[in-house]
Each structure stands twice: as C-alpha cells, then as structure tokens.
Coordinates of C-alpha atoms in Angstrom, one line a residue:
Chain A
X1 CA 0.0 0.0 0.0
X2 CA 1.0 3.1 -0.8
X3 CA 0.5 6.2 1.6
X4 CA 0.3 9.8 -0.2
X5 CA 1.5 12.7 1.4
X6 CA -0.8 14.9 3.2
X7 CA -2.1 17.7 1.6
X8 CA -2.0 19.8 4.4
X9 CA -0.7 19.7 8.2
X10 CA -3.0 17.8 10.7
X11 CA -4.1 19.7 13.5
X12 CA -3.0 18.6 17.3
X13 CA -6.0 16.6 18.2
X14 CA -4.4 15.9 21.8
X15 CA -6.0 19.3 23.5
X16 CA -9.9 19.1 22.5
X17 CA -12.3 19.9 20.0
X18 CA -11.8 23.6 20.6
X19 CA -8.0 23.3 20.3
X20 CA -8.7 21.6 16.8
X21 CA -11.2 24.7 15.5
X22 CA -8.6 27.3 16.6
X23 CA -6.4 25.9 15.1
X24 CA -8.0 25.7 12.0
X25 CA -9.1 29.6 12.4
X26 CA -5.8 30.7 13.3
X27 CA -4.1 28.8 10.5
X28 CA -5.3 27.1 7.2
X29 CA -8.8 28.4 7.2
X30 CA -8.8 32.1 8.4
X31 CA -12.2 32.6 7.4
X32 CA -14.2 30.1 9.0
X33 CA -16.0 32.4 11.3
X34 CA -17.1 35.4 9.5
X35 CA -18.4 32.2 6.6
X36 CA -20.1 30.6 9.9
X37 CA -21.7 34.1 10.9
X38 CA -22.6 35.0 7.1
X39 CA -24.6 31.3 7.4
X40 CA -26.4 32.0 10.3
X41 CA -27.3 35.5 9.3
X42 CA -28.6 34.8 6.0
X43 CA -30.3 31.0 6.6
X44 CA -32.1 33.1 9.3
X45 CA -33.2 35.6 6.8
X46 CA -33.8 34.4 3.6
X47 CA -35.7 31.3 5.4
X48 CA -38.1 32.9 7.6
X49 CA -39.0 35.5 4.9
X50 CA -39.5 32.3 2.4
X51 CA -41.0 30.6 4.9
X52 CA -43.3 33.4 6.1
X53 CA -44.3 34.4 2.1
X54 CA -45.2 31.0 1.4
X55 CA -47.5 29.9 4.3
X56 CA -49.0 33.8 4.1
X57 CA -48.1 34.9 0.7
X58 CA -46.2 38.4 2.0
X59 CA -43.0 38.7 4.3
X60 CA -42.1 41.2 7.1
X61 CA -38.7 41.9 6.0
X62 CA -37.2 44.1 8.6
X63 CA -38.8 42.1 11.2
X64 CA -36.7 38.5 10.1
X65 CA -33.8 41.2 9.2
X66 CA -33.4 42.0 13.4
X67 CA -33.9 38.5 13.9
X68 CA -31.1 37.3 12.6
X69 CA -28.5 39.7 13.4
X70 CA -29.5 39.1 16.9
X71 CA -29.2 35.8 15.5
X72 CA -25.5 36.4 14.3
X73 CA -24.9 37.8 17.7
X74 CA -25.4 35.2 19.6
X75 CA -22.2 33.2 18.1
X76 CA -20.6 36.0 17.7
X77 CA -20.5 36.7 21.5
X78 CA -19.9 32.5 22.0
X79 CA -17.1 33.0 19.6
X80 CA -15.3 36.0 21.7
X81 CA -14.9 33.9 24.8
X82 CA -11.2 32.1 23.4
X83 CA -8.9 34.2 21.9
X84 CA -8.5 33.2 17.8
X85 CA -11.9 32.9 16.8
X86 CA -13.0 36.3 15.8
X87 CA -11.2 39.7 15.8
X88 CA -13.0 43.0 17.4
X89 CA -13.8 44.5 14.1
X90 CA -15.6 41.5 13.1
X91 CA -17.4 41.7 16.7
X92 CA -18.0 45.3 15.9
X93 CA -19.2 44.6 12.5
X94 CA -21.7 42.0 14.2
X95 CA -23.0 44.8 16.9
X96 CA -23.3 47.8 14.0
X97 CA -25.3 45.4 11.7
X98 CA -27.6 45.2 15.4
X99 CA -28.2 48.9 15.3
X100 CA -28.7 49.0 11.5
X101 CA -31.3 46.5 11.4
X102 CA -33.3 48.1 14.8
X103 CA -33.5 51.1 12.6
X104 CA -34.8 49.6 9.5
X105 CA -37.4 47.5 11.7
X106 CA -38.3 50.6 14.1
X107 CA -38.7 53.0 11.1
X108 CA -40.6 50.5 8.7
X109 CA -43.9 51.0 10.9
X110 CA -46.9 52.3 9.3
X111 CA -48.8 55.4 10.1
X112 CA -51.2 55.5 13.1
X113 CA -53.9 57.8 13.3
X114 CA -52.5 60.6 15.9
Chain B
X1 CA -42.6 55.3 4.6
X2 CA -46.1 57.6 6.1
X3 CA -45.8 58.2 9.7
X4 CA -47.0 60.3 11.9
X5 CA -44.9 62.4 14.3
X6 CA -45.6 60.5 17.4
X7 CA -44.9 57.3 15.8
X8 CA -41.4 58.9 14.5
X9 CA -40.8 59.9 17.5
X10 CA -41.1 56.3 19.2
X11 CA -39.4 55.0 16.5
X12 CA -36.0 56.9 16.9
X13 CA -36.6 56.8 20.7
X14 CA -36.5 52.8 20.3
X15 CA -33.5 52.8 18.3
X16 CA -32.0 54.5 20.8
X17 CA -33.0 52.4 23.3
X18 CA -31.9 49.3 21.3
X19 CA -28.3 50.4 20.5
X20 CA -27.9 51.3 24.2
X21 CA -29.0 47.8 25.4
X22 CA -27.5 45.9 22.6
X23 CA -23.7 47.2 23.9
X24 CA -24.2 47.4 27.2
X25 CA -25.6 43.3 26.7
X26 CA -22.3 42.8 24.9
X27 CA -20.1 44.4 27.5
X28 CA -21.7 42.5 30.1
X29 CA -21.4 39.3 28.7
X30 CA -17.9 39.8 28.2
X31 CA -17.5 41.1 31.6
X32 CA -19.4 38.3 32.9
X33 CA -17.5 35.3 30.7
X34 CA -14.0 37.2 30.8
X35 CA -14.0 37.5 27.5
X36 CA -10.7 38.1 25.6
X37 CA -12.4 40.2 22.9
X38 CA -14.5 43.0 24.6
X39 CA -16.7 45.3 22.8
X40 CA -15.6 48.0 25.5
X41 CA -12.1 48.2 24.3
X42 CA -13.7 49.5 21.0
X43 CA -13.4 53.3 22.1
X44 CA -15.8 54.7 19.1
X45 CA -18.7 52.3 20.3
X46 CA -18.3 53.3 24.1
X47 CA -18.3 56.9 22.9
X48 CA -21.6 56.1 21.0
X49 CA -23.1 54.2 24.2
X50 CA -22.5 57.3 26.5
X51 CA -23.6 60.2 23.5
X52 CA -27.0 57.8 23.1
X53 CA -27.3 58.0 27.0
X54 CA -26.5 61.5 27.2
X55 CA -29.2 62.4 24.2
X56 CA -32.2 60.0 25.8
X57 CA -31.5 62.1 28.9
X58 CA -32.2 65.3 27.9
X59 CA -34.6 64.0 25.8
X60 CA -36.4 63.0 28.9
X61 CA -35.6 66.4 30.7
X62 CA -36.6 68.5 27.4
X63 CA -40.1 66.9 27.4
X64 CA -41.2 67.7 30.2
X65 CA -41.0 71.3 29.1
X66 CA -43.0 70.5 25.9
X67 CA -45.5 68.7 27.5
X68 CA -46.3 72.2 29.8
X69 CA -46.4 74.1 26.1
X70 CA -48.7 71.7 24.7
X71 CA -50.8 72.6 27.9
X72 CA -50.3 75.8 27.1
X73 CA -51.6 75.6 23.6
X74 CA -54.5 78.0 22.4
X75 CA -56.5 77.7 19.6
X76 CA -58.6 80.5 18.1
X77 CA -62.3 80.2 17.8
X78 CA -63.5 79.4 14.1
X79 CA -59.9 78.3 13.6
X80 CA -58.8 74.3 13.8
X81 CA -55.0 74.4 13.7
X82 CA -52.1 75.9 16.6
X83 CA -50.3 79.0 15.6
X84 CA -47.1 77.9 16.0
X85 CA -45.0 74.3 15.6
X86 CA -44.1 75.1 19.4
X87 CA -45.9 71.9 20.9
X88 CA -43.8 70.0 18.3
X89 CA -40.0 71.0 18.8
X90 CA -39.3 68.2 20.8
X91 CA -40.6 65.2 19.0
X92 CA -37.9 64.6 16.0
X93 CA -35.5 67.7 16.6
X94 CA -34.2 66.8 19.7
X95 CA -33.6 62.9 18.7
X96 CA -31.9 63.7 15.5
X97 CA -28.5 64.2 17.2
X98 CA -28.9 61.0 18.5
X99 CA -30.2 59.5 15.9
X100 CA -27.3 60.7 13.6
X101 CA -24.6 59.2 15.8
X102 CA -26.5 56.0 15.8
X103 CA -26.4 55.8 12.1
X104 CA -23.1 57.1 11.9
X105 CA -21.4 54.6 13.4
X106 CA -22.6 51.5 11.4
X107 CA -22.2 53.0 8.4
X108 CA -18.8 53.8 9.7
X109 CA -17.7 50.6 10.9
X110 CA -18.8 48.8 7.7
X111 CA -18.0 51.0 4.8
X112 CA -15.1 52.7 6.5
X113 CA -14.1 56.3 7.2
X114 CA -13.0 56.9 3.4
X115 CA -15.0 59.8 1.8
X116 CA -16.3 57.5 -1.4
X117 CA -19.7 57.1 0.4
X118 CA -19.5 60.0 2.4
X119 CA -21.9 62.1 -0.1
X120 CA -24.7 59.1 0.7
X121 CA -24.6 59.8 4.4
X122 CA -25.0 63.3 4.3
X123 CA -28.0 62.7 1.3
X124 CA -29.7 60.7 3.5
X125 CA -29.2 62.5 6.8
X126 CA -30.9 65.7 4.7
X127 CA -33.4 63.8 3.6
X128 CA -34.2 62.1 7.2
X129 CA -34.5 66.2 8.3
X130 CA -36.6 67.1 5.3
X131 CA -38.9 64.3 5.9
X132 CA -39.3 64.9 10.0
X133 CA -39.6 68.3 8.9
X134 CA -42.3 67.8 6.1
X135 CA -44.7 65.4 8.6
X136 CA -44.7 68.3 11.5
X137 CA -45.9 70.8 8.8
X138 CA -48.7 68.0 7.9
X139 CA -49.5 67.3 11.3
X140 CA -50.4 71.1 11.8
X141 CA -51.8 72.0 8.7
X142 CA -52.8 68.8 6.3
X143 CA -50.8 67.5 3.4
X144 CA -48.3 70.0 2.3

C-alpha cells in the first residue's frame, strides 16, 4: 500500500475539539468564522421570509432582518470567549449590523392615526 | 414610509434604546464570561453608548417642558390648527443628534471612514430632516 502525502498539516487533536477549530481559524482556514456568521445570518433571513411568504403569501422583512442579526450575535459573543476565533472589528461589525437593522425594523412601521 | 410624528418619534426613541441595550448586553457578557475580545475596548462604540445615553436624557428632561407648552396651547375660535410648531419641537428635533450618531457609526464601521460614500450619508441625513420636517408641517396644517 501506498501512503500519499498529506495535503495539508493535521491539526494537534491531543488538547480538545476547541484546540482543533482554533487551530483551524488561526491557520489554514482564516475565514471560518465570519463564513459561519454570514450562514447564520442569512439561513435566518432568507428562510423565515420564504418561509413566512409561502405559508402567508407576503413577508415582514425588517422584522426576520433584526432577527437574525440578533441571530449572528449570539455566536458572535460565543465566539469571543477564546482568543483566535474572531477579531473585534468583526465583533464590531456583528454589533453595527444590530443597530442597522433596529432602525430599519423601528422606522418600517406604518402610520397610526395621531 | 407615512408616519406620523408620534410614531417617528417612538421610532427613533426605540432605536435608541436598542443600541444602548444591545452594547451594554455585549459588554456585560464579556465582563461576565472574561472574555478576551471585549466590545468596551472599541473606544468609538463606548463613545456612542454614552452620546445615546446623554441624548435620551435630555430628551427625557426636554419633554417635560414640551409637554407644559402643549398645555399651554391656544386655539382660536373658528380656527382648527395651533399657531405655531411650538408643541412640536421636541418630538424629531431633539432625537436627530442621536439619531445621527447612531447611524453614523454603522455606516462607519462597515464602509469605513474613506470619503467614497460619504456624499450618501450626508443625502440621506438631509433627507431624514426634510422628511421629520415635512410630517410636522402636515400634522399642523394637512398634506403640504
């Protein structure tokens, strides 16, 4: 039998699951968390607003848009515990799409009679 | 968007409300975890935290002067509309500061501090003003 050469370095599985994913951030695959949050931000969105058009054929946009950025948060903040998983700007980038989206769903009410 | 000047109000009120509890849930649970990345150690976000703070609270003090005006409000016999926009210069003029800092900051943090989109901030900040502006004027005297 003939054994090929790795095609990349294996990580140090000796310290834990977490040891192996910062690893992996740290090193070969730098964007694994911003590609995780993207995921959770838009499977959040586009879902619930498919979801939501289909069962009542319209979709409250800004509504599922605060829902998942509070969403994306959640990991985000998860992600900040152990140093190498996420950088502040990306944190800060997390907390600023927050605010964007409160303002799209607190200014997309309609008109009331006063 | 329609909306009326109280529900403009509440809106930018609630944004402000959010962005204060959405970093000061961030910088708790960082505090409380012992996080190694803190939102506090971003200083412009802070900064934003405590301008928000500052505006809501003399937003709160500024009202209650408002509210005696409105009290104070007289309208003419034969006549159905106030005589000046007095009972209105609280609602959206006193939250636009805050709510410019607010937007600032986002747009800041994503698109950066470079000037390419600097010409759609101020656009849209003019238009925001023009709008608040345009809804007072109906709320007093009909559709402008």
């Amino acid at each position: 039998m003939i054994f090929l050469a790795y095609l990349y370095d294996l990580p140090n599985a000796t310290e834990g699951v977490d040891a192996i994913v910062n690893q992996m951030t740290t090193g070969s695959f730098y964007w694994f968390v911003p590609m995780i949050l993207f995921f959770t931000f838009c499977i959040v969105f586009i879902g619930g607003i498919t979801r939501q058009r289909i069962r009542t054929g319209t979709a409250d946009y800004s509504a599922w848009g605060i829902i998942a950025s509070m969403t994306t948060l959640l990991p985000a903040l998860l992600f900040s515990v152990q140093a190498g998983f996420i950088r502040l700007d990306w944190l800060v980038i997390v907390i600023s799409l927050n605010i964007l989206t409160a303002f799209w769903f607190f200014m997309d009410k309609k008109v009331t009679e006063v | 968007m329609e909306k009326s000047t109280i529900t403009l109000t509440i809106s930018l009120v609630m944004v402000a409300l959010f962005t204060i509890a959405i970093i000061s849930f961030s910088v708790g649970f960082a505090n409380d975890n012992s996080a190694v990345i803190n939102i506090a150690d971003d200083p412009e976000l802070s900064a934003l935290s405590t301008e928000t703070t500052t505006g809501l609270s003399d937003f709160k003090d500024d009202s209650e002067g408002t509210y005696s005006s409105i009290l104070e409000t007289t309208i003419e016999p034969g006549s159905d509309v106030a005589q000046s926009t007095g009972p209105f210069a609280i609602t959206a003029g006193n939250i636009i500061g805050v709510t410019k800092n607010i937007i600032y900051l986002p747009y800041k943090k994503i698109f950066g501090s470079g000037s390419g989109f600097g010409i759609f901030f101020t656009t849209f900040m003019g238009f925001l003003v023009l709008i608040i502006g345009l809804l007072m004027y109906k709320t007093l005297r009909g559709n402008p």
